[in-house]
Short mmCIF file of C-alpha atoms in Angstrom, two decimals:
data_model
loop_
_atom_site.label_atom_id
_atom_site.label_comp_id
_atom_site.label_asym_id
_atom_site.label_seq_id
_atom_site.Cartn_x
_atom_site.Cartn_y
_atom_site.Cartn_z
CA MET U 1 10.22 -19.74 -2.64
CA THR U 2 9.98 -17.44 0.32
CA HIS U 3 9.49 -13.66 0.21
CA HIS U 4 11.01 -12.26 3.46
CA THR U 5 9.10 -9.63 5.34
CA ARG U 6 9.14 -8.24 8.81
CA SER U 7 6.79 -7.96 11.76
CA ALA U 8 7.03 -6.55 15.23
CA ASP U 9 4.78 -9.06 16.88
CA ALA U 10 2.45 -11.93 16.24
CA GLU U 11 0.14 -14.12 18.22
CA PRO U 12 -1.26 -17.59 17.58
CA ARG U 13 -4.61 -17.55 15.77
CA SER U 14 -6.76 -20.52 15.32
CA ARG U 15 -8.44 -19.56 12.11
CA ALA U 16 -9.39 -16.70 9.90
CA VAL U 17 -9.94 -17.22 6.34
CA PRO U 18 -2.39 3.40 6.61
CA ALA U 19 -3.67 11.11 7.51
CA THR U 20 -3.23 11.06 3.77
CA PRO U 21 -3.14 13.81 1.16
CA ASP U 22 -5.01 12.14 -1.74
CA PRO U 23 -7.42 9.26 -1.06
CA ARG U 24 -8.75 7.72 -4.26
CA PRO U 25 -12.28 6.56 -3.59
CA GLY U 26 -13.30 3.34 -5.25
CA ASP U 27 -9.87 2.59 -6.61
CA SER U 28 -6.33 2.86 -5.21
CA PRO U 29 -6.04 3.97 -1.61
CA PRO U 30 -3.63 6.84 -1.05
CA ASP U 31 -0.07 6.66 -0.02
CA GLY U 32 0.81 6.58 3.62
CA VAL U 33 3.31 8.82 5.39
CA PRO U 34 6.95 7.68 5.34
CA LEU U 35 8.35 7.44 8.85
CA PRO U 36 11.68 9.08 9.71
CA GLU U 37 14.70 6.98 10.55
CA GLN U 38 13.86 7.45 14.27
CA ALA U 39 11.03 4.96 13.75
CA LEU U 40 13.56 2.17 13.64
CA PRO U 41 16.01 2.64 16.47
CA GLU U 42 18.66 -0.03 16.74
CA GLY U 43 18.21 -2.13 19.84
CA ALA U 44 14.75 -0.82 20.62
CA ALA U 45 13.50 -4.19 21.79
CA PRO U 46 11.39 -4.21 25.01
CA SER U 47 13.47 -3.81 28.17
CA PRO U 48 12.84 -6.23 31.08
CA GLY U 49 9.52 -5.61 32.63
CA GLN U 50 8.20 -3.48 29.75
CA GLY U 51 4.89 -4.91 28.71
CA LEU U 52 4.06 -3.01 25.58
CA PRO U 53 5.87 -4.36 22.50
CA TRP U 54 8.36 -2.37 20.51
CA ALA U 55 10.52 -3.40 17.70
CA ARG U 56 14.01 -3.42 16.27
CA VAL U 57 15.23 -4.06 12.76
CA ARG U 58 17.96 -6.52 11.83
CA ALA U 59 19.02 -6.28 8.22
CA GLN U 60 19.39 -9.36 6.04
CA GLY U 61 20.94 -9.60 2.63
CA ARG U 62 22.75 -6.75 0.94
CA PRO U 63 22.98 -3.26 2.50
CA GLU U 64 20.85 -1.81 -0.27
CA ASP U 65 18.02 -4.16 0.78
CA ARG U 66 17.53 -2.46 4.13
CA ALA U 67 14.14 -0.97 3.70
CA ARG U 68 12.02 0.58 6.41
CA PRO U 69 8.90 -1.43 7.05
CA VAL U 70 6.52 1.44 6.38
CA ASP U 71 8.57 3.39 3.90
CA ARG U 72 6.58 3.64 0.68
CA GLY U 73 9.33 5.46 -1.21
CA GLN U 74 7.76 8.88 -0.68
CA GLY U 75 10.05 11.73 -1.40
CA ARG U 76 12.19 9.70 -3.81
CA GLY U 77 9.96 9.74 -6.80
CA GLN U 78 8.66 6.23 -6.24
CA GLY U 79 5.18 4.82 -5.78
CA ARG U 80 3.84 2.84 -2.94
CA GLY U 81 4.71 -0.84 -2.73
CA GLN U 82 8.33 -0.04 -3.48
CA GLY U 83 11.44 -0.51 -1.46
CA ARG U 84 15.13 -0.14 -2.26
CA GLY U 85 15.78 -3.71 -3.07
CA GLN U 86 14.01 -5.64 -5.75
CA GLY U 87 15.44 -9.05 -4.90
CA ARG U 88 12.81 -11.64 -4.47
CA ASP U 89 14.34 -13.13 -1.32
CA GLN U 90 16.10 -10.16 0.12
CA GLY U 91 14.52 -7.98 2.75
CA VAL U 92 14.44 -7.05 6.37
CA ALA U 93 13.53 -9.32 9.32
CA LEU U 94 12.02 -7.27 12.06
CA GLU U 95 12.19 -8.62 15.55
CA GLY U 96 10.16 -7.26 18.49
CA GLY U 97 8.37 -8.21 21.65
CA ALA U 98 5.14 -10.04 21.05
CA GLU U 99 2.13 -9.40 23.18
CA PRO U 100 2.42 -10.62 26.80
CA GLY U 101 3.26 -14.25 26.93
CA GLY U 102 4.93 -14.26 23.47
CA GLY U 103 8.54 -13.99 22.33
CA LEU U 104 10.51 -12.35 19.66
CA VAL U 105 9.27 -13.47 16.28
CA ARG U 106 9.80 -12.88 12.60
CA PHE U 107 7.88 -14.12 9.63
CA ALA U 108 8.23 -14.52 5.84
CA VAL U 109 5.70 -14.60 2.97
CA SER U 110 5.77 -17.88 1.17
CA SER U 111 4.81 -18.20 -2.46
CA HIS U 112 1.75 -20.15 -1.31
CA THR U 113 0.61 -17.17 0.88
CA LEU U 114 1.42 -14.74 -1.83
CA ARG U 115 -0.70 -16.53 -4.36
CA ALA U 116 -3.49 -16.99 -1.82
CA LEU U 117 -3.56 -13.23 -1.33
CA ALA U 118 -3.30 -12.62 -5.06
CA SER U 119 -6.44 -14.62 -5.67
CA THR U 120 -8.32 -12.26 -3.30
CA GLU U 121 -9.91 -15.37 -1.75
CA PRO U 122 -9.94 -15.39 2.06
CA SER U 123 -7.35 -17.66 3.65
CA ALA U 124 -6.08 -18.15 7.23
CA GLU U 125 -2.52 -17.34 6.28
CA GLY U 126 -3.45 -14.24 4.32
CA THR U 127 -5.57 -12.83 7.03
CA ARG U 128 -2.90 -13.55 9.62
CA LEU U 129 -0.28 -11.75 7.52
CA VAL U 130 -2.41 -8.70 7.00
CA ARG U 131 -3.17 -8.40 10.70
CA ASP U 132 0.41 -8.93 11.73
CA VAL U 133 1.74 -6.34 9.21
CA ARG U 134 -0.82 -3.82 10.45
CA ARG U 135 0.15 -4.39 14.07
CA SER U 136 3.90 -4.15 13.24
CA LYS U 137 3.46 -0.92 11.37
CA ARG U 138 1.28 0.62 14.12
CA LEU U 139 3.78 -0.24 16.83
CA LEU U 140 6.64 1.25 14.94
CA LEU U 141 4.60 4.37 14.30
CA LEU U 142 3.68 4.77 17.99
CA ARG U 143 7.27 4.20 18.95
CA ALA U 144 8.31 7.01 16.58
CA VAL U 145 5.82 9.32 18.10
CA LEU U 146 6.93 8.51 21.63
CA ASP U 147 10.57 8.99 20.75
CA ALA U 148 9.97 12.35 19.11
CA ALA U 149 7.53 13.79 21.69
CA PRO U 150 9.10 16.39 23.91
CA GLY U 151 8.73 16.68 27.71
CA ALA U 152 7.66 14.28 30.40
CA GLU U 153 3.95 14.32 29.80
CA ALA U 154 4.06 11.81 26.96
CA ALA U 155 6.00 9.41 29.10
CA GLU U 156 3.44 9.80 31.91
CA ARG U 157 0.58 9.00 29.48
CA TRP U 158 2.49 5.97 28.22
CA ALA U 159 3.06 4.82 31.79
CA LEU U 160 -0.73 4.78 32.27
CA LEU U 161 -1.05 2.71 29.11
CA GLU U 162 1.46 0.22 30.42
CA GLU U 163 -0.38 -0.07 33.72
CA ALA U 164 -3.62 -0.64 31.90
CA GLU U 165 -1.87 -3.23 29.68
CA ARG U 166 -0.77 -5.25 32.72
CA GLN U 167 -4.41 -5.54 33.79
CA ASP U 168 -6.06 -6.06 30.42
CA PRO U 169 -3.79 -6.50 27.40
CA GLU U 170 -6.65 -6.99 24.98
CA ALA U 171 -8.25 -3.64 25.89
CA VAL U 172 -4.99 -1.76 25.36
CA ARG U 173 -4.34 -3.59 22.11
CA ASP U 174 -7.79 -2.55 20.82
CA VAL U 175 -7.16 1.10 21.74
CA LEU U 176 -3.68 1.24 20.16
CA HIS U 177 -4.66 -0.63 17.02
CA TYR U 178 -7.97 1.24 16.60
CA PRO U 179 -8.07 2.67 13.03
CA ALA U 180 -8.38 6.29 14.08
CA THR U 181 -5.24 5.95 16.25
CA GLY U 182 -3.21 5.42 13.10
CA VAL U 183 -4.46 8.62 11.58
CA TRP U 184 -3.62 10.50 14.71
CA ALA U 185 -0.16 8.97 14.95
CA GLU U 186 0.78 9.69 11.36
CA GLU U 187 -0.50 13.31 11.60
CA THR U 188 1.28 13.76 14.93
CA LEU U 189 4.56 12.45 13.65
CA ARG U 190 4.32 14.63 10.55
CA ARG U 191 3.84 17.72 12.77
CA LEU U 192 6.58 16.78 15.18
CA HIS U 193 9.03 16.78 12.27
CA ALA U 194 7.60 19.96 10.64
CA PRO U 195 8.10 22.64 13.38
CA GLN U 196 6.91 25.45 11.14
CA GLY U 197 3.42 23.93 10.79
CA PRO U 198 0.60 23.45 13.35
CA PRO U 199 1.60 21.95 16.70
CA PRO U 200 1.15 18.21 17.22
CA ASP U 201 -1.85 17.02 19.16
CA LEU U 202 0.09 15.18 21.88
CA ALA U 203 -2.89 15.63 24.21
CA HIS U 204 -4.65 12.84 22.29
CA LEU U 205 -2.10 10.44 23.76
CA GLY U 206 -3.72 11.18 27.08
CA ALA U 207 -7.13 10.32 25.56
CA LEU U 208 -5.67 6.97 24.38
CA ALA U 209 -4.32 6.28 27.88
CA VAL U 210 -7.57 7.16 29.65
CA ALA U 211 -9.60 5.06 27.20
CA ALA U 212 -7.34 2.14 27.82
CA ALA U 213 -7.42 2.64 31.64
CA LEU U 214 -11.23 2.87 31.66
CA ARG U 215 -11.57 -0.26 29.64
CA ALA U 216 -9.05 -2.13 31.75
CA GLY U 217 -10.90 -1.09 34.91
CA ILE U 218 -7.84 0.22 36.78
CA GLY U 219 -7.78 3.10 39.23
CA PHE U 220 -6.19 6.27 37.86
CA LYS U 221 -6.18 10.05 37.91
CA ALA U 222 -5.62 12.16 34.77
CA THR U 223 -6.41 15.70 33.69
CA LEU U 224 -7.33 16.35 30.01
CA ARG U 225 -8.69 19.36 28.20
CA PRO U 226 -11.87 18.79 26.09
CA VAL U 227 -12.00 20.38 22.61
CA GLY U 228 -15.23 22.14 21.74
CA GLY U 229 -16.92 20.85 24.86
CA ARG U 230 -16.19 17.26 24.00
CA LEU U 231 -13.51 14.76 24.96
CA ALA U 232 -13.02 11.93 22.45
CA LEU U 233 -12.01 8.58 23.97
CA PRO U 234 -11.02 6.12 21.20
CA THR U 235 -13.11 2.90 21.14
CA LEU U 236 -15.51 4.34 23.72
CA GLY U 237 -17.03 7.57 22.36
CA LEU U 238 -17.34 11.05 23.79
CA LEU U 239 -17.45 12.58 27.18
CA ARG U 240 -19.47 15.72 27.52
CA PRO U 241 -18.44 17.69 30.63
CA ASP U 242 -20.98 20.14 32.11
CA ARG U 243 -18.45 23.02 32.28
CA PRO U 244 -15.48 24.27 30.24
CA GLY U 245 -11.88 23.93 31.14
CA PRO U 246 -9.59 21.06 32.11
CA LEU U 247 -11.37 17.85 33.08
CA ALA U 248 -10.22 15.72 35.99
CA LEU U 249 -10.74 12.07 35.15
CA THR U 250 -10.85 8.91 37.24
CA GLU U 251 -12.01 5.38 36.73
CA ARG U 252 -15.57 6.51 37.52
CA SER U 253 -15.64 9.30 34.91
CA TRP U 254 -17.42 7.32 32.14
CA ASP U 255 -20.28 6.46 34.47
CA SER U 256 -20.53 9.85 36.16
CA CYS U 257 -20.36 12.20 33.16
CA ALA U 258 -22.63 12.68 30.19
CA THR U 259 -21.44 10.37 27.43
CA LEU U 260 -22.11 9.65 23.81
CA PRO U 261 -20.99 6.01 23.25
CA LEU U 262 -19.57 4.75 19.95
CA HIS U 263 -22.30 2.98 17.98
CA ALA U 264 -21.83 -0.73 17.63
CA LEU U 265 -23.19 -2.16 14.35
CA PRO U 266 -25.26 -5.38 14.47
CA GLY U 267 -23.10 -8.40 14.79
CA GLY U 268 -20.82 -6.96 17.46
CA ARG U 269 -17.50 -6.98 15.58
CA THR U 270 -17.60 -3.61 13.82
CA ALA U 271 -18.36 -0.11 15.03
CA LEU U 272 -19.88 2.83 13.15
CA ASP U 273 -17.48 5.62 14.00
CA ASP U 274 -19.06 9.08 13.52
CA LEU U 275 -17.29 10.52 16.66
CA ASP U 276 -13.53 10.16 16.68
CA PRO U 277 -11.91 13.34 15.50
CA TYR U 278 -9.22 11.22 13.65
CA ARG U 279 -11.64 8.83 11.89
CA ALA U 280 -10.50 10.61 8.68
CA PRO U 281 -7.64 12.94 7.78
CA PRO U 282 -7.83 16.45 9.29
CA ALA U 283 -9.68 19.03 7.28
CA ALA U 284 -6.39 20.78 6.46
CA HIS U 285 -5.63 17.96 4.01
CA PRO U 286 -7.33 18.12 0.66
CA ALA U 287 -9.38 15.07 0.00
CA PRO U 288 -12.27 14.10 -2.32
CA VAL U 289 -14.06 12.35 0.54
CA ARG U 290 -15.07 13.66 3.92
CA PRO U 291 -16.70 11.93 6.90
CA ALA U 292 -20.25 12.67 7.84
CA ARG U 293 -21.05 14.71 10.90
CA ARG U 294 -22.34 12.89 13.93
CA LEU U 295 -25.45 10.94 13.03
CA THR U 296 -28.86 11.18 14.65
CA PRO U 297 -30.46 8.13 16.22
CA LYS U 298 -32.47 7.88 13.05
CA GLY U 299 -29.22 7.80 11.04
CA HIS U 300 -27.84 5.09 13.28
CA LYS U 301 -31.00 3.00 12.81
CA ARG U 302 -30.75 3.39 9.04
CA TRP U 303 -27.20 2.11 9.13
CA ASP U 304 -28.10 -0.74 11.35
CA THR U 305 -30.75 -1.86 8.80
CA GLN U 306 -28.42 -1.52 5.84
CA TRP U 307 -25.51 -3.16 7.60
CA SER U 308 -27.62 -6.17 8.77
CA GLY U 309 -28.96 -6.57 5.22
CA ALA U 310 -25.47 -6.42 3.73
CA LEU U 311 -24.16 -8.99 6.15
CA THR U 312 -27.09 -11.29 5.49
CA LEU U 313 -26.27 -11.14 1.74
CA LEU U 314 -22.54 -11.66 2.31
CA GLU U 315 -23.13 -14.67 4.55
CA ARG U 316 -25.59 -16.16 2.06
CA TYR U 317 -23.54 -15.69 -1.07
CA ASP U 318 -19.94 -15.79 0.19
CA SER U 319 -19.56 -16.77 3.79
CA ALA U 320 -15.77 -16.82 3.65
CA ARG U 321 -15.73 -13.15 2.61
CA ALA U 322 -18.25 -12.30 5.28
CA ASP U 323 -15.92 -13.87 7.88
CA GLU U 324 -12.89 -12.05 6.39
CA ILE U 325 -14.64 -8.77 6.59
CA GLY U 326 -15.52 -9.41 10.18
CA ARG U 327 -11.88 -10.15 11.02
CA LEU U 328 -10.22 -7.28 9.10
CA LEU U 329 -12.81 -4.49 9.51
CA ARG U 330 -12.94 -2.71 12.89
CA THR U 331 -14.84 0.44 11.95
CA VAL U 332 -17.03 1.89 9.20
CA VAL U 333 -16.91 5.66 8.90
CA PRO U 334 -20.00 7.22 7.24
CA LEU U 335 -19.21 9.46 4.33
CA GLY U 336 -20.63 12.98 4.16
CA GLY U 337 -23.36 14.14 1.92
CA GLY U 338 -22.39 15.05 -1.64
CA THR U 339 -19.79 12.30 -1.84
CA ARG U 340 -20.16 10.48 -5.16
CA SER U 341 -17.91 7.61 -4.15
CA SER U 342 -19.56 4.65 -2.51
CA GLY U 343 -16.50 3.89 -0.40
CA ALA U 344 -12.83 4.69 0.22
CA THR U 345 -9.94 3.21 2.17
CA LEU U 346 -7.17 5.08 4.05
CA PRO U 347 -3.95 3.13 4.70
CA ALA U 348 -3.36 5.22 7.86
CA ALA U 349 -6.62 3.98 9.26
CA ALA U 350 -5.95 0.28 8.80
CA GLY U 351 -9.06 -1.74 9.60
CA SER U 352 -11.47 1.02 8.59
CA VAL U 353 -13.61 1.75 5.56
CA LEU U 354 -15.31 5.02 4.65
CA ALA U 355 -18.73 4.29 3.08
CA ARG U 356 -21.91 6.13 2.33
CA ALA U 357 -25.27 4.85 3.31
CA GLN U 358 -26.53 2.67 0.54
CA ALA U 359 -28.90 -0.30 -0.14
CA PRO U 360 -27.68 -3.67 1.29
CA PRO U 361 -26.62 -5.16 -2.09
CA ALA U 362 -24.50 -2.10 -2.92
CA LEU U 363 -23.09 -1.96 0.64
CA ALA U 364 -22.07 -5.63 0.49
CA ALA U 365 -20.25 -5.01 -2.72
CA THR U 366 -18.54 -1.90 -1.31
CA LEU U 367 -17.31 -3.87 1.69
CA VAL U 368 -15.88 -6.62 -0.48
CA HIS U 369 -14.19 -4.01 -2.75
CA GLU U 370 -12.64 -1.80 0.05
CA VAL U 371 -11.41 -4.69 2.20
CA GLN U 372 -9.22 -5.72 -0.71
CA HIS U 373 -7.52 -2.31 -0.79
CA GLY U 374 -6.64 -2.80 2.86
CA LYS U 375 -5.19 -6.25 2.22
CA LEU U 376 -3.07 -5.06 -0.68
CA ALA U 377 -1.86 -2.00 1.24
CA ALA U 378 -0.65 -4.27 4.03
CA LEU U 379 1.19 -6.57 1.61
CA ALA U 380 2.78 -3.55 -0.16
CA ASP U 381 4.14 -2.38 3.19
CA VAL U 382 6.42 -5.40 3.42
CA LEU U 383 6.98 -6.63 -0.22
CA THR U 384 8.25 -4.79 -3.20
CA LEU U 385 5.71 -5.29 -5.94
CA HIS U 386 6.84 -2.66 -8.49
CA THR U 387 9.23 0.28 -8.93
CA ALA U 388 6.97 2.53 -11.00
CA ASP U 389 6.45 6.18 -10.23
CA ARG U 390 3.00 7.80 -9.82
CA THR U 391 2.74 9.11 -13.33
CA PRO U 392 -0.89 8.50 -14.47
CA ARG U 393 -0.76 6.91 -17.92
CA LEU U 394 -2.75 3.68 -17.82
CA TRP U 395 -6.36 2.94 -18.71
CA ALA U 396 -8.56 1.73 -15.90
CA PRO U 397 -11.98 0.63 -17.19
CA TRP U 398 -13.69 1.63 -13.90
CA ARG U 399 -12.43 5.21 -14.10
CA SER U 400 -12.34 8.02 -16.66
CA ASP U 401 -8.97 9.36 -15.71
CA PRO U 402 -5.54 7.80 -16.38
CA ARG U 403 -4.06 5.81 -13.53
CA PRO U 404 -0.49 5.06 -12.36
CA LEU U 405 0.58 1.48 -12.12
CA GLU U 406 -0.07 1.47 -8.39
CA GLY U 407 -3.65 2.66 -8.88
CA LEU U 408 -4.33 0.15 -11.67
CA LEU U 409 -2.94 -2.69 -9.58
CA HIS U 410 -5.16 -1.75 -6.63
CA GLY U 411 -8.20 -1.31 -8.85
CA ALA U 412 -7.69 -4.59 -10.62
CA TYR U 413 -7.25 -6.42 -7.31
CA ALA U 414 -10.43 -5.01 -5.83
CA HIS U 415 -12.44 -5.68 -8.94
CA LEU U 416 -11.15 -9.27 -9.16
CA ALA U 417 -12.68 -9.86 -5.73
CA LEU U 418 -15.95 -8.18 -6.89
CA ALA U 419 -16.14 -10.44 -9.96
CA GLY U 420 -15.83 -13.50 -7.73
CA TYR U 421 -18.42 -12.18 -5.28
CA TRP U 422 -20.95 -11.42 -8.04
CA GLN U 423 -20.39 -14.86 -9.58
CA ARG U 424 -21.26 -16.55 -6.30
CA ALA U 425 -24.27 -14.31 -5.85
CA ALA U 426 -25.46 -15.16 -9.31
CA LEU U 427 -25.20 -18.89 -8.54
CA TYR U 428 -27.55 -18.22 -5.65
CA GLY U 429 -29.95 -16.47 -7.96
CA ALA U 430 -29.30 -12.82 -7.06
CA ARG U 431 -31.08 -10.62 -9.52
CA GLY U 432 -28.68 -8.85 -11.98
CA ALA U 433 -25.62 -10.60 -10.52
CA TRP U 434 -24.61 -12.36 -13.76
CA ALA U 435 -24.55 -9.04 -15.55
CA GLN U 436 -22.47 -7.45 -12.82
CA HIS U 437 -20.09 -10.40 -12.81
CA ALA U 438 -19.70 -10.35 -16.61
CA ARG U 439 -19.05 -6.59 -16.66
CA VAL U 440 -16.48 -6.54 -13.81
CA ARG U 441 -14.69 -9.68 -15.01
CA ALA U 442 -14.35 -8.22 -18.48
CA GLN U 443 -12.78 -5.14 -16.95
CA VAL U 444 -10.25 -7.19 -14.94
CA ALA U 445 -9.49 -9.46 -17.88
CA ALA U 446 -8.67 -6.47 -20.00
CA VAL U 447 -6.34 -4.98 -17.45
CA LEU U 448 -4.34 -8.04 -16.38
CA PRO U 449 -2.25 -8.37 -19.52
CA VAL U 450 -1.39 -4.66 -19.32
CA LEU U 451 -0.24 -5.14 -15.74
CA ARG U 452 1.74 -8.25 -16.60
CA ALA U 453 3.59 -6.37 -19.37
CA GLN U 454 4.76 -3.54 -17.11
CA PRO U 455 8.55 -3.67 -16.86
CA GLN U 456 8.51 -1.97 -13.47
CA LEU U 457 6.99 -5.10 -11.87
CA THR U 458 9.48 -6.90 -9.60
CA VAL U 459 9.75 -10.68 -9.69
CA THR U 460 7.45 -10.79 -6.66
CA GLY U 461 5.00 -8.36 -8.24
CA ARG U 462 4.93 -10.49 -11.42
CA GLU U 463 4.18 -13.55 -9.38
CA PHE U 464 1.37 -11.64 -7.64
CA VAL U 465 -0.16 -10.51 -10.95
CA ASP U 466 0.15 -14.08 -12.27
CA GLY U 467 -1.80 -15.27 -9.21
CA MET U 468 -4.49 -12.73 -10.01
CA ALA U 469 -4.66 -13.92 -13.59
CA ALA U 470 -5.00 -17.57 -12.50
CA ALA U 471 -7.86 -16.62 -10.22
CA GLU U 472 -9.57 -14.81 -13.06
CA ARG U 473 -9.20 -17.82 -15.36
CA THR U 474 -10.88 -20.20 -12.85
CA MET U 475 -14.04 -18.19 -13.39
CA ASP U 476 -14.36 -19.95 -16.72
CA GLU U 477 -15.55 -23.04 -14.87
CA LEU U 478 -18.91 -21.33 -14.13
CA PRO U 479 -19.58 -18.86 -16.97
CA PRO U 480 -22.70 -16.63 -17.14
CA PRO U 481 -25.55 -17.96 -19.21
CA GLY U 482 -26.03 -16.91 -22.83
CA ASP U 483 -23.59 -14.40 -24.36
CA GLN U 484 -23.40 -12.05 -21.37
CA HIS U 485 -19.61 -12.27 -21.08
CA ALA U 486 -19.15 -11.68 -24.80
CA THR U 487 -21.57 -8.74 -24.68
CA ALA U 488 -19.65 -7.19 -21.75
CA ARG U 489 -16.33 -7.55 -23.60
CA ARG U 490 -17.76 -5.83 -26.70
CA ALA U 491 -19.02 -2.97 -24.62
CA LEU U 492 -15.69 -2.66 -22.87
CA GLU U 493 -13.87 -2.54 -26.17
CA ARG U 494 -16.04 0.40 -27.25
CA GLU U 495 -15.17 2.15 -23.99
CA ARG U 496 -11.50 1.47 -24.52
CA ARG U 497 -11.57 3.01 -28.01
CA ALA U 498 -13.40 6.05 -26.68
CA TRP U 499 -10.84 6.47 -23.92
CA CYS U 500 -7.96 6.23 -26.39
CA GLU U 501 -9.58 8.91 -28.53
CA ALA U 502 -9.88 11.16 -25.50
CA HIS U 503 -6.32 10.44 -24.48
CA PRO U 504 -4.41 9.93 -27.79
CA GLU U 505 -1.01 10.63 -26.11
CA LEU U 506 -1.60 7.59 -23.85
CA ALA U 507 -3.03 5.09 -26.38
CA ALA U 508 0.24 3.26 -26.59
CA PHE U 509 0.04 2.39 -22.93
CA VAL U 510 -3.33 0.66 -23.36
CA GLN U 511 -1.96 -1.92 -25.81
CA VAL U 512 -0.14 -5.03 -24.59
#
């Protein structure tokens, strides 16, 4: 069985194993921003000679199955992961220009890939799908911004991006698909379609173009206006001009001005972003998590130590997950002080995790947990998993408040991966790992039947949950010693009864 999805572009890969109003740290990531219909112009395929890829949508199946690739059902009383059609094999094939040297492509999610993703275990096809979906969504979002932006300046900035792309496609790809670029693009699109609110930050498109041009090594001239005496250049860092006012930039600016480079974490694949103004939603949006201010050299060193320790543990206990994290995680954003959550994921910032400084064992677990949210968010962008609204009525053992179906599904998925990680760590002799595994697995085992019983699951969503349940059952092959699992289940049952007493009006939703 094949589950049809859509992608703007893809490229061969040899191996591999979405600004938001309400991020939910440690559980379900928040909903993204629905794009207007302008995001999907008919016939918007690349014109001859145009290097940067755009996309067009060709509907398949019934008219009611024509869902926008990034539409999460916002504004229609639906939750994320929903579309307009619930058919298992209906959907939208999105065609678009691949990166230079590629052609128009479309892809579909097979049952094998769906179940591989449902297990949370890293797989080449799952990682490829997640990356392609992220790229497709980002290109559509940028196209929508460019179409809606008034005046000629945006076109001039884009022309510089195209020139840089002809010289160094990889550099431009990294800038456009940088996690913070997604937050900027969603916020800008929101403001472009809300004229009564604050003006859109279209000047940041110039910063993207300059960053790409600098990385591509092409000659250029551009004038940008720093904010607060700083000019943020995504993937590079900050320029600090010596005088206020507009700043004339050339290919020599990064070497001739005072700079504050983006901090690369040990290992070379992930950056610690404490500089980009769009590394998290703007302050105007209420959110329970906020990024830390710019770190001191001592703070960077502390993160280097903790990151290196976490990677060492991941590579020792679960090398496949370590590799997956390296492939799917572009940036880590330090959380500010006073944040109780150990981590959070923002769908707008695909490829990024917000995390607080913590000991290596805890940081390793946080990375495993949060990367799963990013994987499931990408899958829900192209497959309809459920049709539930966001009414919080379900018990989640890892939280005290009721959760909607979307939140419970995300939480169970992330905790399933944690249960597998702690089981592997325990087999390597990690102290306390068996107890962690038993506790987390008991939580997942209690939730899976509740998820399976939800009538709002689509056929695809039910297959996904069944794949999660199958992965949980395989853990029986290597049970914890003694009665740790039974002890964890008894403790969880006490917590469930206490929760039902605190929420008597929702007790019926806890039972299967």
